[in-house]
């Protein structure tokens, strides 16, 4: 079970590691589409697009209709949940580092204001 | 900028598409470690682990100390935020499909109860 989950995560993350495949998923988020429709926005041959679709299908991220002529692709976001859950374990780490950056920038701003105030005071004297 | 963001996502998702690399990140979540310490739980040579560390380092997911002898690795979760943000656009899709599954299971349970009730009533007559 653990190994299957790990393999599932491997194929999902590998499928997402390509801008064309991410763009195909983004397109399918607004409704199902045929291979020809999916190929249109990319400067790519149908076989090249089909190869990307195969990767997405193996990762369970898209499903395809069974009609011989018109086999529309549709988004299947289920496997993305596991990927999101895995990444979410690390949320506190990036939130902590952004908090530290925010504190550091506030500290810089405070110093900058203090510096401006002293400069103005010197001019007045 | 968009292309840089896309490339960053490519390398982050590709880095996550391997169980050893995910395990290394999980280990580093509990504190920094040397290459030898990281290699221990895996049945792998130091060069093999070093190769995985290189992939994680290129994706910006780990940083390494500069001391020649002891170059501890530490987690850098920042790039995971972008990956989480990207996946999060699809949250409503998997939530919808789990809602539909939940509704379907409730419907099945209702039918099952109805069936049991009718069976009991028939026995009583």
XYZ file of N, CA and C in Angstrom:
750
model
N 0.848 -1.210 0.000
C 0.000 0.000 0.000
C 0.881 1.257 0.000
N 1.849 1.257 0.938
C 2.763 2.404 1.030
C 3.526 2.553 -0.293
N 4.004 1.408 -0.822
C 4.735 1.446 -2.082
C 3.872 1.937 -3.240
N 2.608 1.495 -3.253
C 1.694 1.964 -4.295
C 1.469 3.462 -4.186
N 1.297 3.949 -2.940
C 1.118 5.385 -2.729
C 2.339 6.140 -3.220
N 3.543 5.595 -2.911
C 4.786 6.252 -3.326
C 4.872 6.293 -4.851
N 4.517 5.182 -5.502
C 4.566 5.128 -6.975
C 3.584 6.109 -7.582
N 2.401 6.199 -6.966
C 1.368 7.127 -7.437
C 1.907 8.567 -7.361
N 2.548 8.905 -6.216
C 3.133 10.249 -6.065
C 4.240 10.473 -7.096
N 5.077 9.440 -7.332
C 6.142 9.551 -8.351
C 5.549 9.951 -9.704
N 4.518 9.215 -10.140
C 3.983 9.466 -11.484
C 3.245 10.806 -11.548
N 2.567 11.186 -10.443
C 1.851 12.472 -10.454
C 2.848 13.630 -10.515
N 3.867 13.605 -9.642
C 4.850 14.698 -9.650
C 5.608 14.740 -10.985
N 5.958 13.564 -11.531
C 6.664 13.533 -12.822
C 5.772 14.117 -13.927
N 4.478 13.810 -13.875
C 3.543 14.333 -14.882
C 3.445 15.861 -14.802
N 3.564 16.392 -13.571
C 3.432 17.846 -13.388
C 4.721 18.604 -13.739
N 5.824 17.861 -13.930
C 7.133 18.493 -14.148
C 7.340 18.922 -15.598
N 6.297 19.357 -16.266
C 6.399 19.778 -17.665
C 5.360 20.861 -17.957
N 5.806 21.999 -18.538
C 4.889 23.130 -18.737
C 3.722 22.807 -19.684
N 3.979 21.981 -20.732
C 2.883 21.630 -21.656
C 1.819 20.812 -20.925
N 2.254 19.852 -20.123
C 1.279 19.023 -19.404
C 0.499 19.851 -18.393
N 1.177 20.804 -17.720
C 0.446 21.667 -16.781
C -0.557 22.539 -17.547
N -0.171 23.005 -18.748
C -1.084 23.837 -19.551
C -2.281 23.010 -20.032
N -2.057 21.735 -20.353
C -3.166 20.867 -20.769
C -4.162 20.714 -19.613
N -3.653 20.504 -18.399
C -4.547 20.380 -17.242
C -5.323 21.683 -17.019
N -4.628 22.819 -17.187
C -5.293 24.121 -17.017
C -6.420 24.280 -18.040
N -6.147 23.841 -19.288
C -7.173 23.914 -20.333
C -8.379 23.029 -19.978
N -8.097 21.814 -19.489
C -9.173 20.873 -19.180
C -9.983 21.298 -17.949
N -9.409 22.191 -17.148
C -10.154 22.705 -15.989
C -11.376 23.487 -16.440
N -11.355 23.989 -17.693
C -12.530 24.734 -18.167
C -13.449 23.861 -19.031
N -13.214 22.544 -19.061
C -14.118 21.642 -19.777
C -13.379 20.634 -20.630
N -14.059 19.536 -21.007
C -13.382 18.493 -21.779
C -13.045 18.970 -23.192
N -12.060 18.317 -23.798
C -11.584 18.739 -25.123
C -11.009 17.546 -25.870
N -11.030 17.627 -27.195
C -10.421 16.574 -28.023
C -8.916 16.829 -28.139
N -8.182 15.824 -28.630
C -6.736 15.965 -28.799
C -6.423 17.131 -29.745
N -7.200 17.243 -30.838
C -6.984 18.321 -31.808
C -7.163 19.689 -31.135
N -8.210 19.816 -30.326
C -8.440 21.074 -29.609
C -7.296 21.374 -28.641
N -6.810 20.327 -27.964
C -5.724 20.524 -26.998
C -4.421 20.916 -27.697
N -4.223 20.377 -28.914
C -2.970 20.633 -29.639
C -2.887 22.066 -30.163
N -4.068 22.667 -30.445
C -4.128 23.982 -31.105
C -3.199 25.038 -30.490
N -3.272 25.331 -29.179
C -2.461 26.446 -28.647
C -0.960 26.169 -28.621
N -0.555 24.905 -28.828
C 0.866 24.568 -28.757
C 1.413 24.370 -30.160
N 2.663 24.712 -30.344
C 3.306 24.498 -31.637
C 3.852 23.068 -31.637
N 2.940 22.104 -31.640
C 3.341 20.708 -31.469
C 2.537 19.797 -32.380
N 3.159 18.680 -32.785
C 2.457 17.693 -33.613
C 1.461 16.924 -32.733
N 0.458 16.326 -33.385
C -0.503 15.501 -32.643
C 0.191 14.354 -31.889
N 1.171 13.647 -32.513
C 1.833 12.578 -31.752
C 2.526 13.088 -30.476
N 3.119 14.302 -30.565
C 3.800 14.862 -29.393
C 2.792 15.130 -28.281
N 1.625 15.706 -28.665
C 0.573 15.970 -27.666
C 0.053 14.648 -27.093
N -0.133 13.654 -27.970
C -0.633 12.352 -27.524
C 0.297 11.729 -26.485
N 1.597 11.946 -26.668
C 2.585 11.403 -25.718
C 2.382 12.052 -24.334
N 2.183 13.374 -24.326
C 1.921 14.071 -23.059
C 0.622 13.569 -22.422
N -0.402 13.351 -23.278
C -1.692 12.882 -22.750
C -1.541 11.505 -22.113
N -0.711 10.666 -22.715
C -0.453 9.317 -22.187
C 0.150 9.419 -20.778
N 1.104 10.343 -20.604
C 1.742 10.534 -19.285
C 0.698 10.978 -18.257
N -0.161 11.923 -18.671
C -1.210 12.418 -17.765
C -2.212 11.319 -17.445
N -2.521 10.496 -18.450
C -3.483 9.401 -18.261
C -2.903 8.349 -17.308
N -1.617 8.012 -17.476
C -0.965 7.039 -16.579
C -0.939 7.528 -15.135
N -0.840 8.839 -14.960
C -0.823 9.407 -13.605
C -2.242 9.538 -13.054
N -3.233 9.189 -13.874
C -4.631 9.262 -13.431
C -5.176 10.679 -13.403
N -4.456 11.615 -14.057
C -4.869 13.020 -13.999
C -5.876 13.397 -15.079
N -5.973 12.554 -16.124
C -7.027 12.769 -17.115
C -7.675 11.416 -17.431
N -8.906 11.482 -17.890
C -9.601 10.286 -18.354
C -10.047 10.574 -19.773
N -10.197 9.529 -20.602
C -10.568 9.754 -21.996
C -11.839 8.985 -22.342
N -12.680 9.630 -23.137
C -13.931 9.003 -23.579
C -13.651 7.761 -24.407
N -14.640 6.887 -24.519
C -14.412 5.609 -25.206
C -14.879 5.619 -26.668
N -15.508 6.699 -27.097
C -15.984 6.775 -28.475
C -14.784 6.801 -29.438
N -14.838 5.939 -30.461
C -13.690 5.757 -31.362
C -13.264 7.055 -32.045
N -14.249 7.794 -32.586
C -13.919 8.994 -33.360
C -13.543 10.167 -32.445
N -14.344 10.403 -31.472
C -14.223 11.586 -30.625
C -13.949 11.107 -29.209
N -12.666 11.111 -28.843
C -12.308 10.629 -27.509
C -11.919 11.809 -26.635
N -12.923 12.534 -26.143
C -12.610 13.745 -25.376
C -11.817 13.418 -24.110
N -10.905 14.333 -23.756
C -10.146 14.194 -22.512
C -10.832 15.035 -21.450
N -10.876 14.521 -20.228
C -11.375 15.363 -19.135
C -10.447 15.253 -17.930
N -10.438 16.341 -17.172
C -9.587 16.426 -15.981
C -10.070 15.450 -14.928
N -9.131 14.768 -14.251
C -9.463 13.968 -13.069
C -8.512 14.415 -11.960
N -8.997 15.327 -11.115
C -8.094 16.003 -10.161
C -7.799 15.174 -8.914
N -8.481 14.030 -8.749
C -8.317 13.194 -7.546
C -6.861 13.002 -7.107
N -5.964 12.526 -8.008
C -4.582 12.267 -7.578
C -3.829 13.526 -7.121
N -4.337 14.708 -7.518
C -3.674 15.943 -7.072
C -3.839 16.148 -5.568
N -4.906 15.562 -5.004
C -5.135 15.712 -3.561
C -3.961 15.129 -2.765
N -3.508 13.923 -3.148
C -2.378 13.299 -2.443
C -1.122 14.142 -2.555
N -0.897 14.684 -3.763
C 0.274 15.543 -3.972
C 0.174 16.771 -3.065
N -1.022 17.376 -3.002
C -1.229 18.557 -2.150
C -1.018 18.186 -0.683
N -1.538 17.023 -0.276
C -1.380 16.583 1.122
C 0.099 16.392 1.461
N 0.854 15.806 0.522
C 2.284 15.583 0.790
C 3.000 16.924 0.985
N 2.785 17.844 0.054
C 3.464 19.150 0.131
C 3.053 19.902 1.399
N 1.797 19.710 1.797
C 1.249 20.466 2.923
C 1.980 20.197 4.242
N 2.645 19.033 4.349
C 3.429 18.747 5.555
C 4.537 19.781 5.763
N 4.927 20.461 4.686
C 6.063 21.380 4.743
C 5.629 22.845 4.845
N 4.292 23.046 4.894
C 3.744 24.406 4.917
C 4.357 25.257 6.028
N 4.439 24.681 7.247
C 4.949 25.481 8.372
C 6.380 25.970 8.107
N 7.157 25.177 7.329
C 8.541 25.590 7.061
C 8.593 26.818 6.167
N 7.767 26.801 5.062
C 7.862 28.003 4.204
C 7.167 29.185 4.856
N 6.129 28.931 5.653
C 5.481 30.052 6.343
C 6.438 30.692 7.339
N 7.189 29.836 8.072
C 8.199 30.352 9.009
C 9.225 31.209 8.289
N 9.710 30.726 7.119
C 10.769 31.492 6.459
C 10.229 32.802 5.896
N 8.943 32.815 5.446
C 8.364 34.083 4.976
C 8.120 35.028 6.157
N 7.757 34.467 7.325
C 7.598 35.294 8.523
C 8.921 35.957 8.891
N 10.012 35.154 8.825
C 11.328 35.697 9.169
C 11.725 36.812 8.203
N 11.433 36.608 6.898
C 11.738 37.622 5.888
C 10.942 38.897 6.168
N 9.658 38.734 6.516
C 8.782 39.858 6.819
C 9.331 40.646 8.014
N 9.734 39.913 9.081
C 10.308 40.565 10.274
C 11.576 41.343 9.906
N 12.404 40.738 9.069
C 13.665 41.351 8.660
C 13.392 42.650 7.886
N 12.383 42.611 6.971
C 12.054 43.808 6.184
C 11.494 44.906 7.085
N 10.687 44.524 8.083
C 10.152 45.516 9.019
C 11.280 46.171 9.809
N 12.245 45.350 10.213
C 13.413 45.836 10.959
C 14.183 46.856 10.107
N 14.370 46.528 8.796
C 15.062 47.425 7.873
C 14.323 48.756 7.739
N 12.984 48.655 7.594
C 12.153 49.864 7.454
C 12.279 50.755 8.682
N 12.300 50.122 9.873
C 12.407 50.857 11.131
C 13.734 51.623 11.160
N 14.808 50.938 10.768
C 16.140 51.550 10.757
C 16.190 52.718 9.772
N 15.560 52.510 8.602
C 15.510 53.529 7.564
C 14.811 54.792 8.094
N 13.671 54.608 8.760
C 12.915 55.741 9.320
C 13.721 56.474 10.380
N 14.373 55.683 11.238
C 15.210 56.230 12.316
C 16.323 57.101 11.712
N 16.920 56.587 10.638
C 17.993 57.265 9.932
C 17.493 58.598 9.352
N 16.303 58.578 8.713
C 15.692 59.786 8.126
C 15.414 60.822 9.211
N 14.891 60.340 10.364
C 14.543 61.227 11.475
C 15.799 61.958 11.980
N 16.888 61.198 12.144
C 18.136 61.796 12.632
C 18.671 62.834 11.648
N 18.543 62.515 10.327
C 19.023 63.435 9.290
C 18.256 64.762 9.358
N 16.920 64.648 9.493
C 16.077 65.854 9.592
C 16.461 66.674 10.815
N 16.669 65.985 11.949
C 17.032 66.677 13.189
C 18.351 67.433 13.043
N 19.311 66.805 12.356
C 20.624 67.447 12.160
C 20.472 68.725 11.323
N 19.613 68.654 10.283
C 19.406 69.814 9.412
C 18.793 70.979 10.182
N 17.851 70.653 11.098
C 17.163 71.698 11.859
C 18.118 72.448 12.783
N 19.089 71.713 13.336
C 20.004 72.349 14.290
C 20.902 73.382 13.609
N 9.966 36.190 -16.878
C 9.530 35.901 -15.504
C 8.628 34.674 -15.484
N 7.626 34.672 -16.396
C 6.702 33.536 -16.467
C 7.492 32.260 -16.789
N 8.433 32.373 -17.763
C 9.243 31.226 -18.136
C 10.111 30.734 -16.994
N 10.673 31.706 -16.217
C 11.468 31.321 -15.058
C 10.618 30.584 -14.042
N 9.392 31.100 -13.804
C 8.486 30.448 -12.867
C 8.170 29.037 -13.332
N 7.939 28.884 -14.663
C 7.609 27.569 -15.214
C 8.788 26.615 -15.025
N 10.005 27.112 -15.287
C 11.194 26.268 -15.126
C 11.389 25.851 -13.674
N 11.134 26.810 -12.774
C 11.247 26.532 -11.332
C 10.262 25.413 -10.948
N 9.017 25.510 -11.447
C 8.024 24.464 -11.164
C 8.463 23.125 -11.756
N 9.007 23.163 -12.988
C 9.510 21.926 -13.617
C 10.517 21.225 -12.702
N 11.518 21.992 -12.232
C 12.587 21.345 -11.448
C 12.086 20.912 -10.070
N 11.169 21.681 -9.487
C 10.635 21.296 -8.167
C 9.817 20.011 -8.291
N 8.859 19.972 -9.253
C 8.032 18.768 -9.412
C 8.903 17.562 -9.787
N 9.909 17.762 -10.658
C 10.790 16.643 -11.041
C 11.574 16.149 -9.820
N 12.004 17.077 -8.962
C 12.753 16.683 -7.758
C 11.865 15.860 -6.813
N 10.576 16.181 -6.787
C 9.653 15.479 -5.870
C 9.210 14.119 -6.415
N 9.506 13.852 -7.702
C 9.024 12.618 -8.344
C 9.902 11.406 -8.038
N 10.443 11.345 -6.840
C 11.309 10.217 -6.476
C 11.187 9.956 -4.973
N 10.940 8.690 -4.581
C 10.694 8.393 -3.157
C 11.909 8.666 -2.271
N 13.137 8.443 -2.789
C 14.332 8.717 -1.971
C 14.452 10.206 -1.700
N 14.216 11.014 -2.744
C 14.337 12.465 -2.545
C 13.252 12.983 -1.594
N 12.041 12.420 -1.692
C 10.990 12.844 -0.746
C 11.364 12.432 0.673
N 11.980 11.232 0.825
C 12.393 10.765 2.159
C 13.510 11.644 2.722
N 14.409 12.105 1.852
C 15.494 12.999 2.296
C 14.896 14.308 2.833
N 13.910 14.857 2.110
C 13.265 16.099 2.574
C 12.567 15.859 3.916
N 11.905 14.701 4.043
C 11.205 14.371 5.299
C 12.215 14.300 6.449
N 13.397 13.693 6.191
C 14.434 13.605 7.227
C 14.920 14.999 7.605
N 15.132 15.865 6.601
C 15.660 17.212 6.868
C 14.639 18.107 7.569
N 13.368 17.710 7.505
C 12.331 18.477 8.218
C 12.558 18.413 9.728
N 13.288 17.377 10.190
C 13.541 17.300 11.636
C 14.927 17.832 11.999
N 15.615 18.473 11.052
C 16.901 19.101 11.367
C 17.960 18.811 10.320
N 19.018 19.640 10.290
C 20.050 19.453 9.267
C 20.833 18.164 9.488
N 21.453 17.653 8.423
C 22.164 16.376 8.492
C 23.275 16.343 7.458
N 24.303 15.538 7.740
C 25.396 15.359 6.773
C 24.992 14.315 5.733
N 25.758 14.244 4.643
C 25.472 13.273 3.587
C 25.505 11.842 4.164
N 26.509 11.567 5.008
C 26.639 10.227 5.606
C 25.397 9.899 6.433
N 24.931 10.869 7.218
C 23.715 10.645 8.026
C 22.503 10.394 7.128
N 22.426 11.156 6.029
C 21.280 11.003 5.125
C 21.309 9.650 4.419
N 22.541 9.156 4.126
C 22.677 7.897 3.378
C 22.286 6.682 4.228
N 22.475 6.788 5.569
C 22.278 5.650 6.477
C 20.988 4.864 6.252
N 19.800 5.503 6.271
C 18.563 4.695 6.189
C 18.334 4.050 4.821
N 19.095 4.464 3.802
C 18.889 3.928 2.454
C 19.981 2.936 2.115
N 19.646 1.944 1.339
C 20.644 0.968 0.907
C 21.292 1.532 -0.366
N 22.051 2.613 -0.179
C 22.588 3.341 -1.337
C 23.998 3.813 -1.075
N 24.777 3.910 -2.153
C 26.149 4.415 -2.031
C 26.109 5.923 -1.814
N 27.197 6.463 -1.257
C 27.291 7.917 -1.077
C 27.157 8.669 -2.410
N 27.808 8.199 -3.513
C 27.627 8.925 -4.783
C 26.164 8.963 -5.240
N 25.426 7.866 -5.003
C 24.005 7.841 -5.404
C 23.209 8.862 -4.605
N 23.485 8.932 -3.283
C 22.793 9.927 -2.441
C 23.190 11.339 -2.881
N 24.485 11.526 -3.167
C 24.968 12.851 -3.591
C 24.260 13.321 -4.858
N 23.966 12.384 -5.745
C 23.268 12.711 -6.991
C 21.852 13.230 -6.676
N 21.170 12.537 -5.749
C 19.835 12.995 -5.334
C 19.907 14.381 -4.684
N 20.947 14.588 -3.857
C 21.102 15.885 -3.176
C 21.308 17.002 -4.192
N 22.053 16.692 -5.257
C 22.310 17.675 -6.315
C 20.972 18.103 -6.953
N 20.107 17.118 -7.231
C 18.792 17.417 -7.833
C 17.975 18.315 -6.892
N 17.987 17.969 -5.592
C 17.238 18.774 -4.607
C 17.832 20.177 -4.488
N 19.168 20.252 -4.559
C 19.846 21.551 -4.451
C 19.519 22.425 -5.667
N 19.535 21.825 -6.876
C 19.196 22.582 -8.096
C 17.763 23.098 -8.068
N 16.876 22.355 -7.411
C 15.479 22.791 -7.308
C 15.302 23.807 -6.184
N 16.391 24.093 -5.460
C 16.328 25.063 -4.365
C 15.659 24.524 -3.119
N 15.505 23.189 -3.043
C 14.788 22.595 -1.911
C 15.690 22.292 -0.719
N 17.012 22.243 -0.970
C 17.945 22.129 0.150
C 19.094 23.109 -0.062
N 19.720 23.480 1.048
C 20.915 24.312 0.984
C 22.002 23.555 1.724
N 23.269 23.792 1.355
C 24.357 23.061 2.003
C 25.362 24.009 2.622
N 25.838 23.639 3.817
C 26.843 24.428 4.535
C 28.115 24.547 3.712
N 28.944 25.534 4.021
C 30.137 25.794 3.205
C 31.404 25.196 3.814
N 31.302 24.643 5.044
C 32.481 24.057 5.685
C 32.947 22.841 4.878
N 34.264 22.790 4.600
C 34.814 21.758 3.713
C 34.540 20.348 4.223
N 34.787 20.116 5.520
C 34.662 18.759 6.056
C 33.199 18.380 6.280
N 32.489 19.237 6.911
C 31.121 18.957 7.370
C 30.182 19.905 6.628
N 29.595 19.418 5.555
C 28.704 20.288 4.781
C 27.267 19.870 5.013
N 26.700 20.264 6.157
C 25.351 19.807 6.481
C 24.318 20.300 5.460
N 23.325 19.453 5.195
C 22.220 19.845 4.318
C 21.081 20.316 5.199
N 20.382 21.367 4.735
C 19.166 21.753 5.452
C 18.034 22.013 4.454
N 16.835 21.800 4.960
C 15.636 21.969 4.141
C 15.444 23.437 3.797
N 15.042 23.723 2.548
C 14.625 25.069 2.167
C 13.256 24.921 1.491
N 12.208 25.128 2.266
C 10.858 24.780 1.798
C 10.237 25.842 0.890
N 10.902 26.997 0.754
C 10.349 28.100 -0.050
C 9.749 27.677 -1.391
N 10.524 26.951 -2.244
C 9.988 26.602 -3.566
C 8.755 25.692 -3.519
N 8.534 25.032 -2.375
C 7.339 24.175 -2.259
C 6.066 25.007 -2.240
N 6.197 26.285 -1.822
C 5.013 27.155 -1.765
C 4.400 27.315 -3.162
N 5.277 27.581 -4.165
C 4.776 27.745 -5.542
C 4.098 26.483 -6.051
N 4.714 25.327 -5.723
C 4.135 24.040 -6.135
C 2.753 23.877 -5.482
N 2.667 24.214 -4.188
C 1.387 24.102 -3.470
C 0.359 25.057 -4.077
N 0.798 26.284 -4.397
C -0.118 27.269 -4.993
C -0.645 26.768 -6.337
N 0.247 26.178 -7.142
C -0.183 25.681 -8.453
C -1.254 24.599 -8.289
N -0.956 23.600 -7.444
C -1.898 22.486 -7.239
C -3.219 23.004 -6.671
N -3.127 24.025 -5.825
C -4.312 24.527 -5.126
C -5.407 25.056 -6.066
N -5.014 25.452 -7.303
C -6.021 25.892 -8.282
C -7.015 24.783 -8.600
N -6.609 23.527 -8.357
C -7.436 22.382 -8.745
C -8.208 21.797 -7.567
N -8.036 22.442 -6.384
C -8.660 21.922 -5.167
C -10.167 21.722 -5.337
N -10.857 22.728 -5.934
C -12.315 22.613 -6.054
C -12.717 21.378 -6.864
N -11.848 20.974 -7.815
C -12.196 19.809 -8.648
C -12.160 18.524 -7.842
N -11.077 18.341 -7.018
C -11.061 17.083 -6.277
C -12.069 17.126 -5.127
N -12.320 18.310 -4.575
C -13.329 18.392 -3.514
C -14.709 18.057 -4.075
N -15.000 18.581 -5.285
C -16.282 18.254 -5.942
C -16.412 16.752 -6.151
N -15.318 16.099 -6.637
C -15.453 14.678 -6.938
C -15.606 13.861 -5.656
N -14.947 14.296 -4.548
C -15.135 13.593 -3.283
C -16.539 13.843 -2.731
N -17.074 15.044 -2.960
C -18.453 15.335 -2.543
C -19.422 14.418 -3.273
N -19.181 14.253 -4.603
C -20.067 13.390 -5.390
C -19.998 11.947 -4.912
N -18.779 11.478 -4.588
C -18.598 10.121 -4.085
C -19.338 9.966 -2.756
N -19.224 10.979 -1.886
C -19.878 10.970 -0.580
C -21.400 10.879 -0.758
N -21.928 11.705 -1.667
C -23.385 11.685 -1.942
C -23.820 10.309 -2.437
N -23.018 9.738 -3.326
C -23.321 8.433 -3.902
C -23.356 7.362 -2.810
N -22.377 7.411 -1.873
C -22.320 6.430 -0.789
C -23.507 6.592 0.152
N -23.904 7.850 0.407
C -25.076 8.100 1.259
C -26.333 7.540 0.608
N -26.431 7.725 -0.716
C -27.565 7.213 -1.485
C -27.623 5.679 -1.359
N -26.463 5.030 -1.483
C -26.381 3.567 -1.363
C -26.830 3.110 0.019
N -26.350 3.840 1.057
C -26.704 3.494 2.436
C -28.214 3.611 2.660
N -28.820 4.657 2.085
C -30.263 4.888 2.224
C -31.024 3.710 1.606
N -30.562 3.305 0.389
C -31.210 2.192 -0.307
C -31.083 0.905 0.506
N -29.891 0.687 1.083
C -29.608 -0.500 1.892
C -30.569 -0.548 3.091
N -30.724 0.601 3.774
C -31.619 0.675 4.944
C -33.056 0.392 4.553
N -33.455 0.991 3.431
C -34.827 0.813 2.910
C -35.084 -0.676 2.641
N -34.092 -1.321 2.046
C -34.157 -2.737 1.711
C -34.313 -3.587 2.976
N -33.502 -3.259 4.015
C -33.558 -3.982 5.307
C -34.937 -3.815 5.955
N -35.480 -2.575 5.890
C -36.777 -2.256 6.499
C -37.884 -3.098 5.842
N -37.848 -3.163 4.517
C -38.859 -3.934 3.787
C -38.773 -5.428 4.140
N -37.510 -5.910 4.280
C -37.300 -7.344 4.605
C -37.910 -7.659 5.971
N -37.648 -6.741 6.951
C -38.201 -6.925 8.313
C -39.716 -6.935 8.266
N -40.295 -5.984 7.492
C -41.748 -5.884 7.409
C -42.359 -7.150 6.826
N -41.712 -7.714 5.812
C -42.224 -8.943 5.198
C -42.226 -10.105 6.194
N -41.143 -10.172 7.029
C -41.044 -11.250 8.023
C -42.152 -11.148 9.049
N -42.497 -9.922 9.451
C -43.523 -9.699 10.486
C -44.893 -10.159 10.011
N -45.172 -9.991 8.688
C -46.510 -10.337 8.200
C -46.771 -11.841 8.220
